[in-house]
Coordinates of C-alpha atoms and ligand atoms in Angstrom, one line a residue:
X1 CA 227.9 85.8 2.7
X2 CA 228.2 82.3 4.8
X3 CA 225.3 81.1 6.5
X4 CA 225.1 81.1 10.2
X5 CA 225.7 77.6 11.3
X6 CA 223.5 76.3 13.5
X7 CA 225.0 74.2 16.2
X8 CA 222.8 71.0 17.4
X9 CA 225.9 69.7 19.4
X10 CA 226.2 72.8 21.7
X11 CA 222.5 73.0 21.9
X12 CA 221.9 69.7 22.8
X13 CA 224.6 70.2 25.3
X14 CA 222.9 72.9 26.8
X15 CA 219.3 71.0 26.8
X16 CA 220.9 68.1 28.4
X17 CA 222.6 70.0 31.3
X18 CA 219.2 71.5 32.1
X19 CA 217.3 68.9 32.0
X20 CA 219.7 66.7 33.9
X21 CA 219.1 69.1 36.9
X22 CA 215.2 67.9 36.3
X23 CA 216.3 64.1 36.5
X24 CA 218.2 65.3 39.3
X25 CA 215.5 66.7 41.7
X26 CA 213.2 63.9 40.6
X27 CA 215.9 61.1 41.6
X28 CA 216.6 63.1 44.6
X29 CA 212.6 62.0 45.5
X30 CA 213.2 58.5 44.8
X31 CA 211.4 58.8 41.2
X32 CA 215.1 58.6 39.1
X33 CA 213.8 59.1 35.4
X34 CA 213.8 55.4 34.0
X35 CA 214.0 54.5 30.1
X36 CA 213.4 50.7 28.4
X37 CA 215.0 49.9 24.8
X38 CA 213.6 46.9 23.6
X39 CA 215.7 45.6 20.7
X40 CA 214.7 42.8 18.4
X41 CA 217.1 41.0 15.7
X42 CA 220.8 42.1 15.3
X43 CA 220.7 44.9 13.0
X44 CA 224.4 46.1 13.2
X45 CA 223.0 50.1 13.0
X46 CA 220.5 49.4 15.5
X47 CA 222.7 48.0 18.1
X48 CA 224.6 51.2 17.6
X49 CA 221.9 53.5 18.6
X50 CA 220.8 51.7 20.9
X51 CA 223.9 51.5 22.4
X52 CA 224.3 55.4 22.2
X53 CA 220.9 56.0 23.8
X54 CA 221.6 53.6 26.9
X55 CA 225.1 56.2 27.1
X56 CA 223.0 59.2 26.6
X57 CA 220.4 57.9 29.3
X58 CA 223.6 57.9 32.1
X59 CA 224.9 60.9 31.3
X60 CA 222.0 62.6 31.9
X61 CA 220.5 60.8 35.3
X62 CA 218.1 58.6 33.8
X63 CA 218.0 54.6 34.6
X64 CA 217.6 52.7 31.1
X65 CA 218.0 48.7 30.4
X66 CA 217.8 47.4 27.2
X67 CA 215.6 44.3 26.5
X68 CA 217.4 42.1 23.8
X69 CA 215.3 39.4 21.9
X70 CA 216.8 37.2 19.0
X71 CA 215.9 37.7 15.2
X72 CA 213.2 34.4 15.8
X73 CA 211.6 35.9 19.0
X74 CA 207.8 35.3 18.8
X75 CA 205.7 38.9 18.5
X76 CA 204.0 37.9 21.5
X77 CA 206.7 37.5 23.9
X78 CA 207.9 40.8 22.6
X79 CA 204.4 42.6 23.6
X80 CA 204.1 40.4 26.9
X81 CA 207.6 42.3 27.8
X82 CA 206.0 45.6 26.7
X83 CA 203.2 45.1 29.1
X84 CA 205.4 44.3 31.8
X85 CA 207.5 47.4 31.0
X86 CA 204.0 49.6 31.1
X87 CA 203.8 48.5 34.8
X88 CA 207.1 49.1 36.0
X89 CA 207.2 51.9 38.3
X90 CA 211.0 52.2 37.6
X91 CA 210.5 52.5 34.3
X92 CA 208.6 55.8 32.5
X93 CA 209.5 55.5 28.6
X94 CA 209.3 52.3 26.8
X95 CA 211.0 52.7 23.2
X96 CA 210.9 49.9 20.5
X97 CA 213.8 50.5 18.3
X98 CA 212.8 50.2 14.4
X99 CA 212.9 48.3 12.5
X100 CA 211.5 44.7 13.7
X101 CA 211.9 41.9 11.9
X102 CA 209.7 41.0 8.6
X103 CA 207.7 38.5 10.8
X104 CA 206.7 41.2 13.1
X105 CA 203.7 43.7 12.6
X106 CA 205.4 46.9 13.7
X107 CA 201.9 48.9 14.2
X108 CA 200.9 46.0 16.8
X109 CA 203.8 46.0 18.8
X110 CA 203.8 49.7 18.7
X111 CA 200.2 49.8 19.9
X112 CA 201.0 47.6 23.3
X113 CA 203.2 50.5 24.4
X114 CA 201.4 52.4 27.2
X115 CA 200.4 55.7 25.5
X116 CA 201.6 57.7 29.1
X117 CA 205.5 55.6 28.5
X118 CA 205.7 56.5 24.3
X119 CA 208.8 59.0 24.6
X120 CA 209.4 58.5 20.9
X121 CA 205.7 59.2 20.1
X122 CA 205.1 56.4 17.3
X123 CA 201.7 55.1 19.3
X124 CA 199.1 55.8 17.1
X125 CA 197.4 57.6 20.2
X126 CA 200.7 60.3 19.3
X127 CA 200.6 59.9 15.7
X128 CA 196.8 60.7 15.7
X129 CA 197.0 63.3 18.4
X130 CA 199.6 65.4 16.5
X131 CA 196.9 66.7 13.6
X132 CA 194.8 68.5 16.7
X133 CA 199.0 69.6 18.3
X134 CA 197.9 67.8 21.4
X135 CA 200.3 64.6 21.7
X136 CA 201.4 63.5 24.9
X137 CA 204.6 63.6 23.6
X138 CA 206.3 64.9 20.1
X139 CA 208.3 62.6 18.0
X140 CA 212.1 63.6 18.6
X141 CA 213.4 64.4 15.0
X142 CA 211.2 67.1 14.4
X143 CA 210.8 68.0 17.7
X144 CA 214.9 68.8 18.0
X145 CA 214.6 70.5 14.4
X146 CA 211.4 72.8 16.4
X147 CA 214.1 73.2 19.8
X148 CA 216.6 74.6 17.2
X149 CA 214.4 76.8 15.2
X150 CA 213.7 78.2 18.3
X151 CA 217.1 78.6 19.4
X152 CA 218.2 80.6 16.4
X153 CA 214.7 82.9 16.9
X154 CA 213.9 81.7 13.6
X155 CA 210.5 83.1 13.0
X156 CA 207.9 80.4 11.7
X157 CA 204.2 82.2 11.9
X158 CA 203.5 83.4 8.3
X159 CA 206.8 82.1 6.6
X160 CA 206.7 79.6 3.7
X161 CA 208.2 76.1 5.3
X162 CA 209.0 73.6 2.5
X163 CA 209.6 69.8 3.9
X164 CA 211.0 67.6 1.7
X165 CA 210.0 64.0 2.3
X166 CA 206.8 62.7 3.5
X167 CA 208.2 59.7 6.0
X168 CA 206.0 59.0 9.8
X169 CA 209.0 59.8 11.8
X170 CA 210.4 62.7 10.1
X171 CA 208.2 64.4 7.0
X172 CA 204.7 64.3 7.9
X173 CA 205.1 64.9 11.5
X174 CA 207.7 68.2 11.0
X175 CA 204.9 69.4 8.5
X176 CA 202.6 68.9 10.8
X177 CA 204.2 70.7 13.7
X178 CA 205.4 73.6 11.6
X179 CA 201.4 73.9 10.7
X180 CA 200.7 74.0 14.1
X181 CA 203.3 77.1 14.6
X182 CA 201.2 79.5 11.5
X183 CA 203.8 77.9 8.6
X184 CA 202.1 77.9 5.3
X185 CA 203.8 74.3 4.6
X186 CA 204.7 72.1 1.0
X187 CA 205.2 69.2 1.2
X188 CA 207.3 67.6 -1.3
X189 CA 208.1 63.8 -2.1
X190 CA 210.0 61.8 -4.8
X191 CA 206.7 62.5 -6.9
X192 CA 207.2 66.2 -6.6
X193 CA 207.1 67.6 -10.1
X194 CA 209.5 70.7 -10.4
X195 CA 211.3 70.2 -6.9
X196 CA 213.3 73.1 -7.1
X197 CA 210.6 75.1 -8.1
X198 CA 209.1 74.4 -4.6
X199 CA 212.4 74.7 -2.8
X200 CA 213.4 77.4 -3.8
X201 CA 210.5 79.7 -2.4
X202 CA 211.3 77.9 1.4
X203 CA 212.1 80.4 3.9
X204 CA 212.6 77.1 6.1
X205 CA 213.7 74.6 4.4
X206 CA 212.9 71.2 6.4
X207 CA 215.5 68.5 3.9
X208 CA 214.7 64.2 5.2
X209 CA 214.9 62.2 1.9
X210 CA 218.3 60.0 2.6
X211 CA 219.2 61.5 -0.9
X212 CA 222.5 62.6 -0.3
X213 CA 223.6 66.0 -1.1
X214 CA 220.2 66.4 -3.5
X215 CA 219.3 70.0 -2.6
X216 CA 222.0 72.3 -4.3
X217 CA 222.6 76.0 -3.9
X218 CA 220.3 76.5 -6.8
X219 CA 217.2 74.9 -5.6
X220 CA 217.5 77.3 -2.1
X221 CA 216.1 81.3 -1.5
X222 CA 218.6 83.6 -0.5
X223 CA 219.1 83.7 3.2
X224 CA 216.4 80.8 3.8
X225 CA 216.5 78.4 6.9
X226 CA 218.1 75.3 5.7
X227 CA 217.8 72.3 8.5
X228 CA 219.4 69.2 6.5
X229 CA 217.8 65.9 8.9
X230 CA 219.5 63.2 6.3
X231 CA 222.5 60.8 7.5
X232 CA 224.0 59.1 4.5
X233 CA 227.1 57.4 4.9
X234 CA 229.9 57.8 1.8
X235 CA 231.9 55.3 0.2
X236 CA 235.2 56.0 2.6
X237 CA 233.0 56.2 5.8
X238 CA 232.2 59.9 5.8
X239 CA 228.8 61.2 6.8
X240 CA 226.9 63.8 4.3
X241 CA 223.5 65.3 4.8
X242 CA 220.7 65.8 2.0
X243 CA 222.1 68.8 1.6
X244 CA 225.4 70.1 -0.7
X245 CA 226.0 71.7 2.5
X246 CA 229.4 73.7 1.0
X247 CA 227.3 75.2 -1.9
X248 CA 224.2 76.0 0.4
X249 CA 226.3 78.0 2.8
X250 CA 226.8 80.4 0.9
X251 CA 223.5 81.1 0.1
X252 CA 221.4 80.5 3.0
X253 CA 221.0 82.6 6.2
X254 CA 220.8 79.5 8.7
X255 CA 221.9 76.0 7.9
X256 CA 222.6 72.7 9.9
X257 CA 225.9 70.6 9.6
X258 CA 226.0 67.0 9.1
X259 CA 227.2 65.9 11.6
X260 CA 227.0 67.9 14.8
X261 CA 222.9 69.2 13.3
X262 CA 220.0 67.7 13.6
X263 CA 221.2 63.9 15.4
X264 CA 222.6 65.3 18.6
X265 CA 219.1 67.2 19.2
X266 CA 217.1 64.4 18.2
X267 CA 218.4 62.0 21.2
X268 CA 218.4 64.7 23.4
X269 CA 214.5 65.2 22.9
X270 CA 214.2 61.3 23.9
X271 CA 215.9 61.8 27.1
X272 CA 213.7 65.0 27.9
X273 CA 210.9 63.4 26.9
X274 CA 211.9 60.7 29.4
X275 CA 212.0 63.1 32.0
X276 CA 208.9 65.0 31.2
X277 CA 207.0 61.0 31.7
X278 CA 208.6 61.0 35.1
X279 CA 207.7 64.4 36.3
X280 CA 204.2 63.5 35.1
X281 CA 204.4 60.0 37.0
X282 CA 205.5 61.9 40.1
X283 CA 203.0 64.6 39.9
X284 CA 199.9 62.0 39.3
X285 CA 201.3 59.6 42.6
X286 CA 201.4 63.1 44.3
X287 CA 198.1 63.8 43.1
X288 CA 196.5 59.8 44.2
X289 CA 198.0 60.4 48.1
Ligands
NDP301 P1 212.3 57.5 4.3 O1 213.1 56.8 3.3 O2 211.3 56.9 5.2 O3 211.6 58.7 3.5 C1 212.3 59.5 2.6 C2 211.3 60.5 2.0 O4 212.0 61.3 1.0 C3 210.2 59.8 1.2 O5 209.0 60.5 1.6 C4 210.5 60.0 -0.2 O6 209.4 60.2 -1.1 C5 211.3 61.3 -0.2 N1 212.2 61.4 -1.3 C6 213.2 60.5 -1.7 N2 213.8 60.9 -2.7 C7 213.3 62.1 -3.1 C8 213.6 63.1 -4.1 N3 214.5 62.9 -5.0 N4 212.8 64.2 -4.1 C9 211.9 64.4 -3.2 N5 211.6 63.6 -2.2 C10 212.3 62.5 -2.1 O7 213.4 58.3 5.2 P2 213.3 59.0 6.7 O8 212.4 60.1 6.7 O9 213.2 57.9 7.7 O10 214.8 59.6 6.8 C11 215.3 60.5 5.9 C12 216.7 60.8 6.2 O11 216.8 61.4 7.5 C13 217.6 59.6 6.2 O12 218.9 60.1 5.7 C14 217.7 59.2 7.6 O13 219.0 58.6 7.9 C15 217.7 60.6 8.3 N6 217.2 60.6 9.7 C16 217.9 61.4 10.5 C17 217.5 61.5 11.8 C18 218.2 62.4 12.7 O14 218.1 62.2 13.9 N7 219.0 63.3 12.2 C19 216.3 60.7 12.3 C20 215.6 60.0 11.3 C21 216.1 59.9 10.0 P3 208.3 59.1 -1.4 O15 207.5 59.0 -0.2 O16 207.6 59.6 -2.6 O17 209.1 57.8 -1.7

């Protein structure tokens, strides 16, 4: 029997037009949710996203601008701008997109974000915060893959979640926040001996490796939770997951599509996230008067 697709595009539909009624009420007090990308370099795939977010941002109420420095920008400027953006009452997240140029040090520039503006949650304040579940916000992969899980009334207390790849934006913080929700979690890396022999006893199957198609119908329990976060682009153009998506359909009992899975939800937790600073912003002005 086919696996029941899970849909991230008509989700994050659905997330967006709720939470642009919250962007709504708040611009409707003069507090319009307001988002900073600051770019660095011209990274062809970065200029995309951010591109995308800045369209995202508008379609869902929220102000953004995009702060563009040249490949040779001095890390100071860069963090000067940051602290700037940490004072701007028009502005409520501040997002550096990744990754910097070599001559930057990512961690400091990171760091000079104002913990109250990190809607992408990559402040060590967040990173840190996550191992106790109290961040101020949630990084947005894992946090759209949590959203969907959700959705789908996938049950996570008690249930064997496997997460393949141990990366700081996607791996360690999904096991982390699977933990957090009773998971007994694995966590499995391009040193895992045996991969399938892990894989294969997933109920939830969390796949971020940029390996494409790796996990195969016979590395995956019968009518697990597959949720496939890799990207890869083909030869010819087309996007694939991590996952041999047409062999694990059959097998699984949930699965996400590449495309149209786990990206659409992933930008749609940085605009909520956006909206949640401002709500807070509003309520702690409200609070000061
Ligand atoms: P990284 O390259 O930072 O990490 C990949 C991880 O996969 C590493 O921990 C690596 O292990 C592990 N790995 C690689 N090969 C294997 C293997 N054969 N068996 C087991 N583990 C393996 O990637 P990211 O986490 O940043 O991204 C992963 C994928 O997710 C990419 O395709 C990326 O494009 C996509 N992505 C999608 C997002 C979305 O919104 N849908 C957001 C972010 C990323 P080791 O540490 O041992 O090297």
């Amino acid at each position: 029997m086919s696996a029941t697709m899970m849909d991230g595009t008509g989700l994050a539909r659905k997330v967006r037009a709720e939470w642009k009624g919250r962007a709504q009420l708040l611009a409707g007090n003069g507090n319009q949710p307001g988002l900073a990308v600051v770019i660095v370099g011209d990274d062809a795939a970065s200029r995309v996203y951010v591109r995308n977010k800045a369209r995202a941002c508008s379609e869902t109420g929220i102000y953004s601008e995009i702060h563009e420095f040249p490949e040779n920008a001095n890390q100071d400027e860069v963090i000067r701008r940051i602290q700037e953006l940490n004072g701007s009452p028009r502005i409520h997240g501040v997002l550096v997109q990744l990754p910097l140029p070599r001559h930057f040090e990512s961690a400091k520039v990171i760091a000079s974000i104002a913990v109250e503006k990190d809607v992408d949650s990559f402040h060590l304040h967040n990173v840190g915060a996550l191992l106790t579940g109290s961040t101020v916000f949630a990084p947005c992969t894992p946090l759209g893959v949590m959203k969907m899980l959700e959705a789908y009334g996938v049950e996570i207390e008690g249930r064997h979640a496997v997460v393949v790849g141990r990366s700081n934006i996607v791996g360690k913080p999904m096991a982390l926040m699977l933990l957090q929700k009773g998971a007994t979690v694995t966590i499995c890396t391009s040193k895992t001996r045996d991969l399938a022999e892990h894989t294969s006893r997933a109920d939830i199957l969390v796949v971020a490796t940029g390996k494409p198609r790796m996990i195969t119908a016979g590395m995956v329990k019968s009518g697990a939770t597959v949720i496939d976060v890799g990207i890869n682009r083909m030869p010819g153009g087309k996007l694939a997951g991590d996952v041999d998506f047409d062999s694990v359909r059959e097998k699984a009992g949930y699965i996400t599509p590449v495309p149209g899975g786990v990206g659409p939800m992933t930008i749609t937790m940085l605009l909520c996230n956006t909206i949640e600073a401002a709500e807070r912003a509003q309520a702690r002005s409200l609070a000061a008067k």
